[in-house]
CSV table of C-alpha atoms in Angstrom, one decimal:
chain,number,residue,atom,x,y,z
A,1,MET,CA,210.2,74.4,105.6
A,2,ASN,CA,212.8,74.9,102.9
A,3,GLN,CA,213.2,78.0,100.7
A,4,TYR,CA,211.4,76.5,97.7
A,5,GLU,CA,208.3,75.6,99.8
A,6,LYS,CA,208.2,79.2,101.1
A,7,ILE,CA,208.4,80.6,97.6
A,8,TYR,CA,205.7,78.2,96.4
A,9,LYS,CA,203.3,79.0,99.2
A,10,ARG,CA,203.8,82.8,98.9
A,11,THR,CA,203.3,82.6,95.1
A,12,LEU,CA,200.1,80.6,95.6
A,13,ALA,CA,198.8,83.0,98.2
A,14,CYS,CA,199.7,86.0,96.0
A,15,MET,CA,197.9,84.5,93.0
A,16,LEU,CA,194.9,83.6,95.1
A,17,SER,CA,194.7,87.2,96.5
A,18,LEU,CA,195.1,88.7,93.0
A,19,PHE,CA,192.2,86.4,91.8
A,20,ILE,CA,189.9,87.3,94.6
A,21,GLY,CA,190.8,91.0,94.4
A,22,GLY,CA,190.4,91.0,90.6
A,23,MET,CA,187.0,89.2,90.7
A,24,PHE,CA,185.8,91.6,93.5
A,25,SER,CA,186.8,94.6,91.4
A,26,ILE,CA,185.2,93.2,88.3
A,27,ASN,CA,182.0,92.5,90.1
A,28,ILE,CA,181.9,96.1,91.5
A,29,LEU,CA,182.6,97.7,88.1
A,30,THR,CA,180.3,95.5,86.0
A,31,SER,CA,176.8,96.7,85.6
A,32,ASN,CA,173.9,94.4,86.6
A,33,LYS,CA,172.2,92.3,84.0
A,34,LEU,CA,168.5,92.1,83.8
A,35,PHE,CA,168.1,88.8,81.9
A,36,SER,CA,170.1,85.6,81.2
A,37,ASP,CA,169.6,84.3,77.7
A,38,SER,CA,171.2,81.0,78.5
A,39,GLU,CA,169.0,80.4,81.5
A,40,ASN,CA,166.0,82.1,80.0
A,41,ARG,CA,165.0,84.0,83.2
A,42,ASN,CA,165.1,87.3,84.8
A,43,LEU,CA,168.1,87.8,87.1
A,44,GLU,CA,167.9,88.9,90.7
A,45,GLN,CA,168.5,92.6,91.3
A,46,LEU,CA,170.0,94.4,94.3
A,47,PRO,CA,167.4,94.2,97.0
A,48,LYS,CA,166.4,97.4,98.9
A,49,PHE,CA,167.8,97.4,102.4
A,50,SER,CA,165.7,98.1,105.4
A,51,ILE,CA,166.0,97.2,109.1
A,52,GLN,CA,162.6,95.5,108.9
A,53,ASN,CA,163.7,93.2,106.0
A,54,LEU,CA,166.9,92.4,107.9
A,55,LEU,CA,165.2,91.5,111.1
A,56,GLU,CA,162.6,89.4,109.3
A,57,LYS,CA,165.4,87.5,107.5
A,58,GLN,CA,164.3,88.6,104.1
A,59,TYR,CA,167.2,90.8,103.1
A,60,THR,CA,170.1,88.3,103.4
A,61,PRO,CA,168.5,85.5,101.2
A,62,SER,CA,167.7,88.0,98.5
A,63,TYR,CA,171.2,89.5,98.6
A,64,GLU,CA,172.7,86.0,98.3
A,65,LYS,CA,170.6,85.4,95.2
A,66,TYR,CA,171.6,88.8,93.8
A,67,ILE,CA,175.3,88.0,94.3
A,68,SER,CA,174.9,84.6,92.7
A,69,ASP,CA,172.9,85.9,89.7
A,70,GLN,CA,175.2,88.9,89.0
A,71,PHE,CA,178.5,87.2,89.6
A,72,ALA,CA,181.0,88.1,86.9
A,73,PHE,CA,181.3,85.6,84.0
A,74,ARG,CA,178.4,83.6,85.4
A,75,ASP,CA,177.8,81.7,82.1
A,76,PHE,CA,181.5,80.7,82.0
A,77,TRP,CA,181.4,79.2,85.5
A,78,ILE,CA,178.1,77.4,84.8
A,79,SER,CA,179.7,76.0,81.6
A,80,MET,CA,182.8,74.9,83.5
A,81,LYS,CA,180.6,73.2,86.2
A,82,SER,CA,178.6,71.5,83.4
A,83,ASP,CA,181.9,70.1,81.9
A,84,ILE,CA,183.1,68.8,85.3
A,85,ASP,CA,179.7,67.2,86.1
A,86,ARG,CA,179.7,65.4,82.7
A,87,THR,CA,183.3,64.3,83.2
A,88,ILE,CA,182.6,62.7,86.6
A,89,GLY,CA,179.6,61.0,85.2
A,90,LYS,CA,176.8,63.1,86.7
A,91,LYS,CA,173.5,62.0,85.0
A,92,GLU,CA,170.9,64.5,86.4
A,93,ASN,CA,170.7,68.1,87.3
A,94,ASN,CA,167.6,70.1,88.5
A,95,GLY,CA,165.2,67.3,87.4
A,96,VAL,CA,166.8,66.9,83.9
A,97,TYR,CA,168.7,63.8,82.8
A,98,ILE,CA,171.6,64.2,80.3
A,99,GLY,CA,171.0,61.3,78.0
A,100,LYS,CA,172.7,59.7,75.1
A,101,SER,CA,173.3,61.5,71.8
A,102,GLY,CA,173.1,64.8,73.7
A,103,PHE,CA,169.4,64.4,74.6
A,104,LEU,CA,168.1,66.2,77.7
A,105,LEU,CA,165.1,64.4,79.2
A,106,GLN,CA,162.8,65.8,81.8
A,107,LYS,CA,162.3,63.7,84.8
A,108,PHE,CA,158.8,62.5,85.5
A,109,ASN,CA,157.8,62.9,89.1
A,110,LYS,CA,155.2,60.5,90.6
A,111,PRO,CA,152.0,62.4,91.2
A,112,GLU,CA,149.9,62.2,94.4
A,113,ASP,CA,147.0,59.7,94.0
A,114,GLN,CA,144.5,62.3,95.3
A,115,ASP,CA,145.7,64.9,92.8
A,116,VAL,CA,145.1,62.4,89.9
A,117,LYS,CA,141.7,61.5,91.3
A,118,SER,CA,140.7,65.1,91.6
A,119,LYS,CA,141.6,65.9,88.0
A,120,ILE,CA,139.8,62.8,86.7
A,121,GLU,CA,136.7,63.7,88.7
A,122,ALA,CA,136.8,67.3,87.4
A,123,ILE,CA,136.9,66.0,83.7
A,124,ASN,CA,134.0,63.6,84.3
A,125,VAL,CA,131.9,66.3,86.0
A,126,PHE,CA,132.6,68.7,83.2
A,127,HIS,CA,131.5,66.0,80.7
A,128,LEU,CA,128.2,65.5,82.5
A,129,ALA,CA,127.6,69.2,82.5
A,130,ASN,CA,128.1,69.4,78.7
A,131,PRO,CA,126.4,66.2,77.3
A,132,ASN,CA,126.0,67.7,73.8
A,133,VAL,CA,129.7,68.3,73.3
A,134,GLN,CA,131.8,65.5,71.9
A,135,GLN,CA,134.8,65.4,74.2
A,136,HIS,CA,138.3,64.1,73.3
A,137,ILE,CA,141.4,63.8,75.5
A,138,MET,CA,145.0,63.5,74.4
A,139,LEU,CA,147.6,63.1,77.1
A,140,VAL,CA,151.0,63.1,75.3
A,141,PRO,CA,153.8,61.1,76.7
A,142,THR,CA,157.0,63.2,77.1
A,143,ALA,CA,160.3,62.2,75.6
A,144,ILE,CA,161.3,60.2,78.7
A,145,SER,CA,158.6,57.6,77.9
A,146,ILE,CA,159.2,57.4,74.1
A,147,LEU,CA,163.0,57.8,74.0
A,148,GLU,CA,163.8,55.4,76.8
A,149,ASN,CA,166.8,54.3,74.8
A,150,LYS,CA,168.3,57.8,75.2
A,151,LEU,CA,168.2,57.6,79.0
A,152,PRO,CA,171.6,57.3,80.8
A,153,ASN,CA,172.5,53.8,81.9
A,154,TYR,CA,171.3,52.5,85.3
A,155,VAL,CA,168.6,55.2,85.7
A,156,SER,CA,165.4,54.0,87.4
A,157,GLN,CA,162.4,56.1,86.1
A,158,VAL,CA,158.8,56.3,87.3
A,159,ASN,CA,156.6,54.9,84.5
A,160,GLU,CA,154.7,57.9,83.0
A,161,VAL,CA,152.6,55.8,80.7
A,162,THR,CA,151.2,53.9,83.7
A,163,TYR,CA,149.6,57.1,85.0
A,164,ILE,CA,148.3,58.0,81.5
A,165,ASP,CA,146.6,54.6,81.4
A,166,LYS,CA,145.1,55.2,84.8
A,167,VAL,CA,143.5,58.3,83.6
A,168,LYS,CA,142.2,56.5,80.4
A,169,LYS,CA,140.6,53.7,82.4
A,170,SER,CA,139.0,56.1,84.9
A,171,LEU,CA,137.3,58.5,82.5
A,172,ASN,CA,133.6,58.4,81.6
A,173,LYS,CA,133.2,55.9,78.8
A,174,GLU,CA,131.6,58.5,76.6
A,175,ILE,CA,134.8,60.6,76.6
A,176,ASN,CA,137.1,59.7,73.7
A,177,PHE,CA,140.6,59.0,74.9
A,178,ILE,CA,143.2,59.4,72.1
A,179,ASP,CA,146.2,57.2,72.8
A,180,VAL,CA,149.2,58.6,70.9
A,181,TYR,CA,151.8,56.4,72.6
A,182,PRO,CA,151.8,53.7,69.9
A,183,ILE,CA,152.3,56.0,66.9
A,184,LEU,CA,154.9,58.1,68.7
A,185,SER,CA,156.8,55.0,69.9
A,186,SER,CA,156.8,53.6,66.3
A,187,LYS,CA,158.5,56.9,65.2
A,188,LYS,CA,161.0,57.2,68.0
A,189,ASN,CA,163.9,57.0,65.6
A,190,GLU,CA,162.7,60.2,63.9
A,191,TYR,CA,163.1,63.7,65.1
A,192,ILE,CA,159.8,63.9,67.1
A,193,TYR,CA,161.1,65.5,70.3
A,194,TYR,CA,163.6,68.4,70.7
A,195,LYS,CA,166.9,67.5,72.3
A,196,THR,CA,167.1,70.6,74.5
A,197,ASP,CA,163.4,71.4,75.1
A,198,HIS,CA,160.5,69.6,76.7
A,199,HIS,CA,158.2,69.9,73.7
A,200,TRP,CA,157.6,67.6,70.8
A,201,THR,CA,158.7,68.8,67.4
A,202,THR,CA,156.3,69.8,64.6
A,203,LYS,CA,156.9,66.3,63.1
A,204,GLY,CA,155.8,64.7,66.4
A,205,ALA,CA,152.7,66.9,66.5
A,206,TYR,CA,151.9,65.9,62.9
A,207,TYR,CA,151.9,62.2,63.8
A,208,ALA,CA,149.6,63.0,66.7
A,209,TYR,CA,147.3,64.9,64.3
A,210,LEU,CA,147.1,61.7,62.2
A,211,GLU,CA,145.9,59.8,65.2
A,212,LEU,CA,143.5,62.6,66.1
A,213,SER,CA,141.9,62.5,62.7
A,214,LYS,CA,141.0,58.8,63.2
A,215,ASN,CA,139.1,59.7,66.4
A,216,MET,CA,137.5,62.9,65.2
A,217,LYS,CA,136.6,61.2,61.9
A,218,PHE,CA,138.1,63.7,59.5
A,219,THR,CA,140.5,63.1,56.6
A,220,PRO,CA,144.0,64.3,57.5
A,221,ASN,CA,146.1,66.3,55.1
A,222,PRO,CA,149.0,64.2,53.8
A,223,ILE,CA,152.5,65.3,54.6
A,224,GLU,CA,153.1,65.9,50.9
A,225,SER,CA,150.5,68.7,51.0
A,226,PHE,CA,152.7,70.8,53.2
A,227,ASN,CA,155.7,73.0,52.5
A,228,ILE,CA,158.1,72.1,55.3
A,229,LYS,CA,160.3,75.1,56.3
A,230,ASN,CA,163.2,75.0,58.6
A,231,ILE,CA,163.1,78.4,60.3
A,232,THR,CA,166.1,78.0,62.7
A,233,ASN,CA,169.0,75.7,63.6
A,234,SER,CA,169.9,77.5,66.8
A,235,PHE,CA,167.1,76.7,69.2
A,236,TYR,CA,168.2,76.0,72.8
A,237,GLY,CA,165.0,75.1,74.8
A,238,SER,CA,163.7,75.0,78.3
A,239,LEU,CA,165.6,71.9,79.4
A,240,TYR,CA,168.9,73.5,78.3
A,241,SER,CA,168.1,76.5,80.5
A,242,LYS,CA,166.9,74.4,83.4
A,243,ALA,CA,169.6,71.7,83.6
A,244,GLY,CA,172.7,73.9,83.2
A,245,PHE,CA,174.4,71.4,81.0
A,246,ARG,CA,176.4,73.1,78.2
A,247,HIS,CA,178.2,72.2,75.0
A,248,ILE,CA,175.2,70.5,73.5
A,249,ASP,CA,174.1,70.9,69.9
A,250,PRO,CA,171.1,73.1,69.3
A,251,ASP,CA,167.7,72.1,67.9
A,252,SER,CA,166.0,73.1,64.7
A,253,ILE,CA,162.4,74.2,64.4
A,254,GLU,CA,160.2,73.4,61.4
A,255,ILE,CA,156.8,74.8,60.4
A,256,TYR,CA,154.4,73.0,58.1
A,257,GLU,CA,152.7,75.4,55.7
A,258,PRO,CA,149.9,74.0,53.5
A,259,MET,CA,150.6,74.4,49.8
A,260,GLU,CA,147.0,75.4,49.3
A,261,ALA,CA,146.8,78.4,51.5
A,262,ILE,CA,143.9,78.6,54.0
A,263,LYS,CA,142.5,82.0,54.8
A,264,TYR,CA,142.0,82.6,58.5
A,265,LYS,CA,142.1,85.2,61.3
A,266,VAL,CA,143.6,84.8,64.8
A,267,ASP,CA,142.0,86.9,67.6
A,268,TYR,CA,143.9,87.2,70.8
A,269,VAL,CA,140.8,88.0,72.8
A,270,ASP,CA,142.3,89.3,76.1
A,271,GLU,CA,145.0,91.2,74.4
A,272,ASP,CA,142.5,92.8,71.9
A,273,LYS,CA,144.9,91.9,69.1
A,274,THR,CA,144.2,90.4,65.7
A,275,SER,CA,146.7,88.6,63.4
A,276,ARG,CA,146.6,86.9,60.0
A,277,SER,CA,149.3,84.4,61.0
A,278,LEU,CA,149.7,81.6,63.5
A,279,TYR,CA,153.4,82.4,63.7
A,280,GLU,CA,155.3,85.2,65.3
A,281,MET,CA,158.5,85.0,63.2
A,282,ASN,CA,160.3,87.7,65.1
A,283,ASN,CA,160.5,85.3,68.0
A,284,ILE,CA,163.1,83.3,66.1
A,285,LYS,CA,165.5,86.0,67.2
A,286,LYS,CA,164.7,85.5,70.9
A,287,LYS,CA,165.8,82.9,73.3
A,288,ASP,CA,162.5,81.1,73.6
A,289,LYS,CA,162.1,80.3,70.0
A,290,TYR,CA,159.2,77.9,70.5
A,291,THR,CA,157.0,80.9,71.1
A,292,VAL,CA,157.1,81.3,67.3
A,293,PHE,CA,153.9,79.3,67.6
A,294,PHE,CA,151.1,81.7,68.5
A,295,ASN,CA,153.6,84.0,70.3
A,296,GLY,CA,153.4,81.7,73.3
A,297,ASN,CA,150.5,81.0,75.6
A,298,HIS,CA,147.3,83.1,76.0
A,299,PRO,CA,144.1,82.9,78.1
A,300,LEU,CA,141.8,82.8,75.1
A,301,VAL,CA,142.5,82.7,71.3
A,302,LYS,CA,139.9,82.4,68.6
A,303,ILE,CA,140.7,81.3,65.0
A,304,THR,CA,138.1,81.9,62.3
A,305,THR,CA,138.7,80.1,59.0
A,306,GLU,CA,137.2,80.2,55.6
A,307,ASN,CA,135.9,76.6,56.1
A,308,THR,CA,132.1,76.5,55.7
A,309,ASN,CA,131.3,73.2,57.5
A,310,GLY,CA,130.2,75.1,60.6
A,311,LYS,CA,132.1,72.9,63.0
A,312,LYS,CA,133.4,74.6,66.2
A,313,LEU,CA,136.2,73.1,68.3
A,314,LEU,CA,137.3,74.1,71.7
A,315,VAL,CA,140.9,73.2,72.6
A,316,VAL,CA,141.8,73.3,76.3
A,317,LYS,CA,145.5,72.9,76.4
A,318,ASP,CA,149.1,73.5,77.4
A,319,SER,CA,151.9,74.6,75.1
A,320,TYR,CA,152.2,71.2,73.5
A,321,ALA,CA,149.0,72.0,71.5
A,322,ASN,CA,150.7,75.1,69.9
A,323,ALA,CA,152.6,73.0,67.4
A,324,LEU,CA,149.5,70.8,66.5
A,325,LEU,CA,146.8,73.4,66.1
A,326,PRO,CA,148.0,74.7,62.7
A,327,PHE,CA,147.1,71.2,61.2
A,328,LEU,CA,143.4,71.7,62.3
A,329,LEU,CA,142.6,74.8,60.3
A,330,SER,CA,141.2,73.0,57.3
A,331,HIS,CA,138.8,70.9,59.4
A,332,PHE,CA,136.9,73.5,61.4
A,333,SER,CA,135.1,76.8,60.9
A,334,GLU,CA,136.1,78.1,64.3
A,335,ILE,CA,138.8,76.9,66.8
A,336,HIS,CA,138.6,78.4,70.3
A,337,ILE,CA,141.8,77.9,72.4
A,338,ILE,CA,141.8,78.2,76.2
A,339,ASP,CA,144.7,77.8,78.6
A,340,LEU,CA,143.3,77.2,82.0
A,341,ARG,CA,146.4,78.5,83.7
A,342,TYR,CA,145.5,82.0,82.6
A,343,TYR,CA,141.7,81.8,81.9
A,344,ASN,CA,139.4,82.9,84.7
A,345,ASP,CA,135.9,82.8,83.3
A,346,ASN,CA,133.3,80.0,83.5
A,347,LEU,CA,134.0,77.3,80.8
A,348,ASN,CA,130.5,75.9,80.8
A,349,MET,CA,129.0,79.3,79.9
A,350,PHE,CA,131.7,79.8,77.2
A,351,ILE,CA,130.6,76.5,75.6
A,352,GLN,CA,127.0,77.5,75.6
A,353,LYS,CA,127.6,81.0,74.3
A,354,ASN,CA,129.8,79.9,71.4
A,355,LYS,CA,127.8,76.7,70.6
A,356,ILE,CA,130.8,74.4,70.7
A,357,ASP,CA,130.4,71.0,68.9
A,358,GLN,CA,133.6,69.3,70.0
A,359,MET,CA,136.2,69.8,72.7
A,360,LEU,CA,139.8,68.6,72.8
A,361,LEU,CA,141.8,68.5,76.1
A,362,LEU,CA,145.4,68.3,75.0
A,363,TYR,CA,148.3,68.3,77.5
A,364,ASN,CA,151.6,66.7,77.8
A,365,ALA,CA,151.6,64.2,80.7
A,366,ASN,CA,154.1,66.0,82.8
A,367,THR,CA,152.0,69.3,82.8
A,368,PHE,CA,148.7,67.4,83.2
A,369,PHE,CA,149.8,65.7,86.4
A,370,GLU,CA,151.5,68.9,87.9
A,371,ASP,CA,149.0,71.6,86.9
A,372,SER,CA,146.3,72.2,89.4
A,373,SER,CA,144.3,74.5,87.1
A,374,ILE,CA,142.8,71.4,85.4
A,375,THR,CA,140.5,70.9,88.4
A,376,ASP,CA,138.9,74.3,87.5
A,377,LEU,CA,136.9,72.3,84.8
A,378,SER,CA,134.4,71.3,87.5
A,379,GLU,CA,133.7,74.8,88.7
């Protein structure tokens, strides 16, 4: 080994030692963070040591998660990994595809046949138990079915629409299935899904509202009757947090406010809170800006409007409904909103007590096939 090789290796070893020592010192001196804005989740905190936790092999995994979550400049390293992944042509991370034009698309996982059958049976049983309630179902295809042209090349994807059709064909014929695939597909060149989030945009929800009006037999409000307000241009959604891909343009969020104001009251029943607005505008300052709609998800919400037609609607839903519900205010006297993931009371008794006329089951397809709480309908 010549003199230059020795100098090179010693210099390299010295630089590596300085880097490791520096990072070790920074990690010790840096205070722990409680929350990651970019990942939209709570970070692991230092686990409490005990001999029992150590022997039961609980301490070491928790400590490894703690070190990973609290590592200095974590966001920088994640961003660097994202750049490397994209450079080498990686197409998927953590169940999210990085598509064309900067779109992030949530992968659809094939559901188990028995799970699908159980949910269909639960819906049919619920219908038979409530024969006087006109029932509608809307299963919304996610972006991966509508924006197939945005998928990366050579990606083979399970057909989400096939499973939606399976549900449609298996339902009791008296249940009204609202197929929004055609109208969403015809508008796929418009901004109807967020790029960084799994939800549809307010415009996408508006097109579904038009389809809903045909099935529920009410006259929809034309788009010209709304004041469309852009409330943010810096929304990074759930898929951005989940995938870890960085250097992607943020989304914007719009709300459609009727030019002729409708008086209403929103009761968050379980929280014992009342509001005069469907929107929590302070959430625009937070990471999860989609919670501007209804301040997120709740077990039970009741909207009472000035409409005197006496019609009462129950919406059983996931978060996709949050952007569509504001369009329904002018068509019903009362709208009751239930999220089965958090609601524990008997739904049949709720319908009888509140004299519900119509019910809308509204889910995006991905949540519908993954969420087991839907089977609670038959209980």
